[in-house]
Amino acid sequence: MLRKQENKNLCEQILRNVAARYDIEITELSVMSDRIHIMVSLPPTMSVSKAFNLLKGASAREIFKNKPNFRKRYTRGHFWSPGKFYRSVGDMELETVTNYVRDQRLIQTTLDDSTCGN
């Protein structure tokens, strides 16, 4: 559903709004057609599990509100898959992770551009 740039932009804006609402600082964010890579800094009192629940739940509600037709595809109300992966980042790895998230966006853009011509 995130193949159109308009939908990717909407998803990114909604994730940023939800994060700000809960004092989650987004350092890097890459929205691709089939996945999201996001690097965040959490408040010291927030667990990673809570952050996932807030970001996924609140963003799904907002996306469905903005794009009611998405409910036809996601009839059970689950926009995001139940899967998740996280890793804590130390200061020495920060640049590596930041570059990885940025590179994913560039790779996906390149792939999208190459398939548009076919």
PDB file of C-alpha atoms in Angstrom:
ATOM      1  CA  MET A   1       0.000   0.000   0.000  1.00  0.00           C
ATOM      2  CA  LEU A   2       2.963   2.291   0.343  1.00  0.00           C
ATOM      3  CA  ARG A   3       3.994   2.116  -3.291  1.00  0.00           C
ATOM      4  CA  LYS A   4       2.707   5.588  -4.086  1.00  0.00           C
ATOM      5  CA  GLN A   5       4.921   8.443  -2.944  1.00  0.00           C
ATOM      6  CA  GLU A   6       1.849  10.238  -1.603  1.00  0.00           C
ATOM      7  CA  ASN A   7       1.158   7.321   0.775  1.00  0.00           C
ATOM      8  CA  LYS A   8       4.799   7.104   1.838  1.00  0.00           C
ATOM      9  CA  ASN A   9       4.788  10.826   2.637  1.00  0.00           C
ATOM     10  CA  LEU A  10       1.554  10.504   4.600  1.00  0.00           C
ATOM     11  CA  CYS A  11       2.918   7.554   6.561  1.00  0.00           C
ATOM     12  CA  GLU A  12       6.124   9.426   7.365  1.00  0.00           C
ATOM     13  CA  GLN A  13       4.236  12.513   8.531  1.00  0.00           C
ATOM     14  CA  ILE A  14       1.889  10.449  10.691  1.00  0.00           C
ATOM     15  CA  LEU A  15       4.780   8.534  12.279  1.00  0.00           C
ATOM     16  CA  ARG A  16       6.542  11.811  13.045  1.00  0.00           C
ATOM     17  CA  ASN A  17       3.371  13.274  14.592  1.00  0.00           C
ATOM     18  CA  VAL A  18       2.737  10.182  16.714  1.00  0.00           C
ATOM     19  CA  ALA A  19       6.356  10.099  17.874  1.00  0.00           C
ATOM     20  CA  ALA A  20       6.246  13.767  18.869  1.00  0.00           C
ATOM     21  CA  ARG A  21       3.000  13.196  20.782  1.00  0.00           C
ATOM     22  CA  TYR A  22       4.729  10.575  22.952  1.00  0.00           C
ATOM     23  CA  ASP A  23       8.133  12.281  23.259  1.00  0.00           C
ATOM     24  CA  ILE A  24       9.789   9.735  20.990  1.00  0.00           C
ATOM     25  CA  GLU A  25      12.584  11.420  19.061  1.00  0.00           C
ATOM     26  CA  ILE A  26      12.986  10.191  15.494  1.00  0.00           C
ATOM     27  CA  THR A  27      16.605  10.352  14.418  1.00  0.00           C
ATOM     28  CA  GLU A  28      16.181   8.680  11.029  1.00  0.00           C
ATOM     29  CA  LEU A  29      13.150   7.374   9.183  1.00  0.00           C
ATOM     30  CA  SER A  30      12.883   5.533   5.881  1.00  0.00           C
ATOM     31  CA  VAL A  31       9.447   4.587   4.608  1.00  0.00           C
ATOM     32  CA  MET A  32       9.583   2.013   1.838  1.00  0.00           C
ATOM     33  CA  SER A  33       6.844   0.206  -0.040  1.00  0.00           C
ATOM     34  CA  ASP A  34       6.987  -2.892   2.150  1.00  0.00           C
ATOM     35  CA  ARG A  35       8.716  -1.873   5.393  1.00  0.00           C
ATOM     36  CA  ILE A  36       9.805   0.948   7.638  1.00  0.00           C
ATOM     37  CA  HIS A  37      13.254   1.571   9.092  1.00  0.00           C
ATOM     38  CA  ILE A  38      13.212   3.986  11.989  1.00  0.00           C
ATOM     39  CA  MET A  39      15.857   5.039  14.462  1.00  0.00           C
ATOM     40  CA  VAL A  40      14.477   6.608  17.622  1.00  0.00           C
ATOM     41  CA  SER A  41      15.497   7.840  21.020  1.00  0.00           C
ATOM     42  CA  LEU A  42      13.017   6.887  23.727  1.00  0.00           C
ATOM     43  CA  PRO A  43      12.241   8.647  26.995  1.00  0.00           C
ATOM     44  CA  PRO A  44      14.055   6.854  29.850  1.00  0.00           C
ATOM     45  CA  THR A  45      10.768   5.624  31.325  1.00  0.00           C
ATOM     46  CA  MET A  46       9.467   4.075  28.076  1.00  0.00           C
ATOM     47  CA  SER A  47      10.103   0.451  27.162  1.00  0.00           C
ATOM     48  CA  VAL A  48      10.840  -0.573  23.598  1.00  0.00           C
ATOM     49  CA  SER A  49       7.666  -2.670  23.604  1.00  0.00           C
ATOM     50  CA  LYS A  50       5.577   0.344  24.628  1.00  0.00           C
ATOM     51  CA  ALA A  51       7.178   2.461  21.897  1.00  0.00           C
ATOM     52  CA  PHE A  52       6.351  -0.187  19.265  1.00  0.00           C
ATOM     53  CA  ASN A  53       2.752  -0.361  20.467  1.00  0.00           C
ATOM     54  CA  LEU A  54       2.349   3.410  20.455  1.00  0.00           C
ATOM     55  CA  LEU A  55       3.962   3.976  17.059  1.00  0.00           C
ATOM     56  CA  LYS A  56       2.232   1.090  15.304  1.00  0.00           C
ATOM     57  CA  GLY A  57      -1.190   1.466  16.928  1.00  0.00           C
ATOM     58  CA  ALA A  58      -1.572   5.234  16.782  1.00  0.00           C
ATOM     59  CA  SER A  59      -0.115   5.498  13.281  1.00  0.00           C
ATOM     60  CA  ALA A  60      -2.444   2.776  11.958  1.00  0.00           C
ATOM     61  CA  ARG A  61      -5.468   4.621  13.369  1.00  0.00           C
ATOM     62  CA  GLU A  62      -4.317   7.877  11.761  1.00  0.00           C
ATOM     63  CA  ILE A  63      -3.552   6.224   8.421  1.00  0.00           C
ATOM     64  CA  PHE A  64      -7.010   4.610   8.323  1.00  0.00           C
ATOM     65  CA  LYS A  65      -8.563   7.959   9.201  1.00  0.00           C
ATOM     66  CA  ASN A  66      -6.723   9.668   6.345  1.00  0.00           C
ATOM     67  CA  LYS A  67      -7.103   6.809   3.856  1.00  0.00           C
ATOM     68  CA  PRO A  68     -10.458   5.098   4.545  1.00  0.00           C
ATOM     69  CA  ASN A  69     -10.060   2.883   1.458  1.00  0.00           C
ATOM     70  CA  PHE A  70      -7.114   1.148   3.146  1.00  0.00           C
ATOM     71  CA  ARG A  71      -9.681  -0.558   5.418  1.00  0.00           C
ATOM     72  CA  LYS A  72     -10.877  -2.531   2.387  1.00  0.00           C
ATOM     73  CA  ARG A  73      -7.471  -4.136   2.060  1.00  0.00           C
ATOM     74  CA  TYR A  74      -6.837  -4.460   5.800  1.00  0.00           C
ATOM     75  CA  THR A  75     -10.250  -5.740   6.852  1.00  0.00           C
ATOM     76  CA  ARG A  76      -9.082  -6.912  10.284  1.00  0.00           C
ATOM     77  CA  GLY A  77      -7.835  -3.425  11.119  1.00  0.00           C
ATOM     78  CA  HIS A  78      -4.147  -4.384  11.196  1.00  0.00           C
ATOM     79  CA  PHE A  79      -2.152  -2.055   8.991  1.00  0.00           C
ATOM     80  CA  TRP A  80       1.253  -3.145  10.308  1.00  0.00           C
ATOM     81  CA  SER A  81       2.446  -6.731  10.445  1.00  0.00           C
ATOM     82  CA  PRO A  82       2.901  -8.213  13.912  1.00  0.00           C
ATOM     83  CA  GLY A  83       6.658  -8.574  13.282  1.00  0.00           C
ATOM     84  CA  LYS A  84       9.247  -6.213  14.652  1.00  0.00           C
ATOM     85  CA  PHE A  85      12.961  -5.974  15.205  1.00  0.00           C
ATOM     86  CA  TYR A  86      14.904  -3.656  17.418  1.00  0.00           C
ATOM     87  CA  ARG A  87      18.438  -3.210  18.502  1.00  0.00           C
ATOM     88  CA  SER A  88      19.948  -0.888  21.030  1.00  0.00           C
ATOM     89  CA  VAL A  89      22.631   1.375  19.597  1.00  0.00           C
ATOM     90  CA  GLY A  90      25.681   2.557  21.450  1.00  0.00           C
ATOM     91  CA  ASP A  91      27.437   5.805  20.583  1.00  0.00           C
ATOM     92  CA  MET A  92      30.088   4.039  18.515  1.00  0.00           C
ATOM     93  CA  GLU A  93      27.459   2.414  16.280  1.00  0.00           C
ATOM     94  CA  LEU A  94      25.250   5.480  15.878  1.00  0.00           C
ATOM     95  CA  GLU A  95      26.748   6.614  12.581  1.00  0.00           C
ATOM     96  CA  THR A  96      26.630   3.081  11.171  1.00  0.00           C
ATOM     97  CA  VAL A  97      22.937   2.694  11.985  1.00  0.00           C
ATOM     98  CA  THR A  98      22.095   6.177  10.716  1.00  0.00           C
ATOM     99  CA  ASN A  99      23.803   5.420   7.407  1.00  0.00           C
ATOM    100  CA  TYR A 100      22.050   2.053   7.160  1.00  0.00           C
ATOM    101  CA  VAL A 101      18.594   3.615   7.540  1.00  0.00           C
ATOM    102  CA  ARG A 102      19.436   6.330   4.997  1.00  0.00           C
ATOM    103  CA  ASP A 103      20.867   3.771   2.567  1.00  0.00           C
ATOM    104  CA  GLN A 104      17.689   1.669   2.726  1.00  0.00           C
ATOM    105  CA  ARG A 105      15.670   4.618   1.481  1.00  0.00           C
ATOM    106  CA  LEU A 106      18.137   5.208  -1.382  1.00  0.00           C
ATOM    107  CA  ILE A 107      18.177   1.530  -2.345  1.00  0.00           C
ATOM    108  CA  GLN A 108      14.366   1.377  -2.393  1.00  0.00           C
ATOM    109  CA  THR A 109      14.161   4.573  -4.460  1.00  0.00           C
ATOM    110  CA  THR A 110      16.599   3.071  -6.977  1.00  0.00           C
ATOM    111  CA  LEU A 111      14.579  -0.158  -7.127  1.00  0.00           C
ATOM    112  CA  ASP A 112      11.324   1.763  -7.540  1.00  0.00           C
ATOM    113  CA  ASP A 113      12.817   3.861 -10.341  1.00  0.00           C
ATOM    114  CA  SER A 114      14.122   0.788 -12.191  1.00  0.00           C
ATOM    115  CA  THR A 115      10.777  -1.050 -12.041  1.00  0.00           C
ATOM    116  CA  CYS A 116       8.773   1.973 -13.215  1.00  0.00           C
ATOM    117  CA  GLY A 117      10.371   1.728 -16.636  1.00  0.00           C
ATOM    118  CA  ASN A 118       9.277  -1.886 -17.144  1.00  0.00           C
TER     119      ASN A 118
END
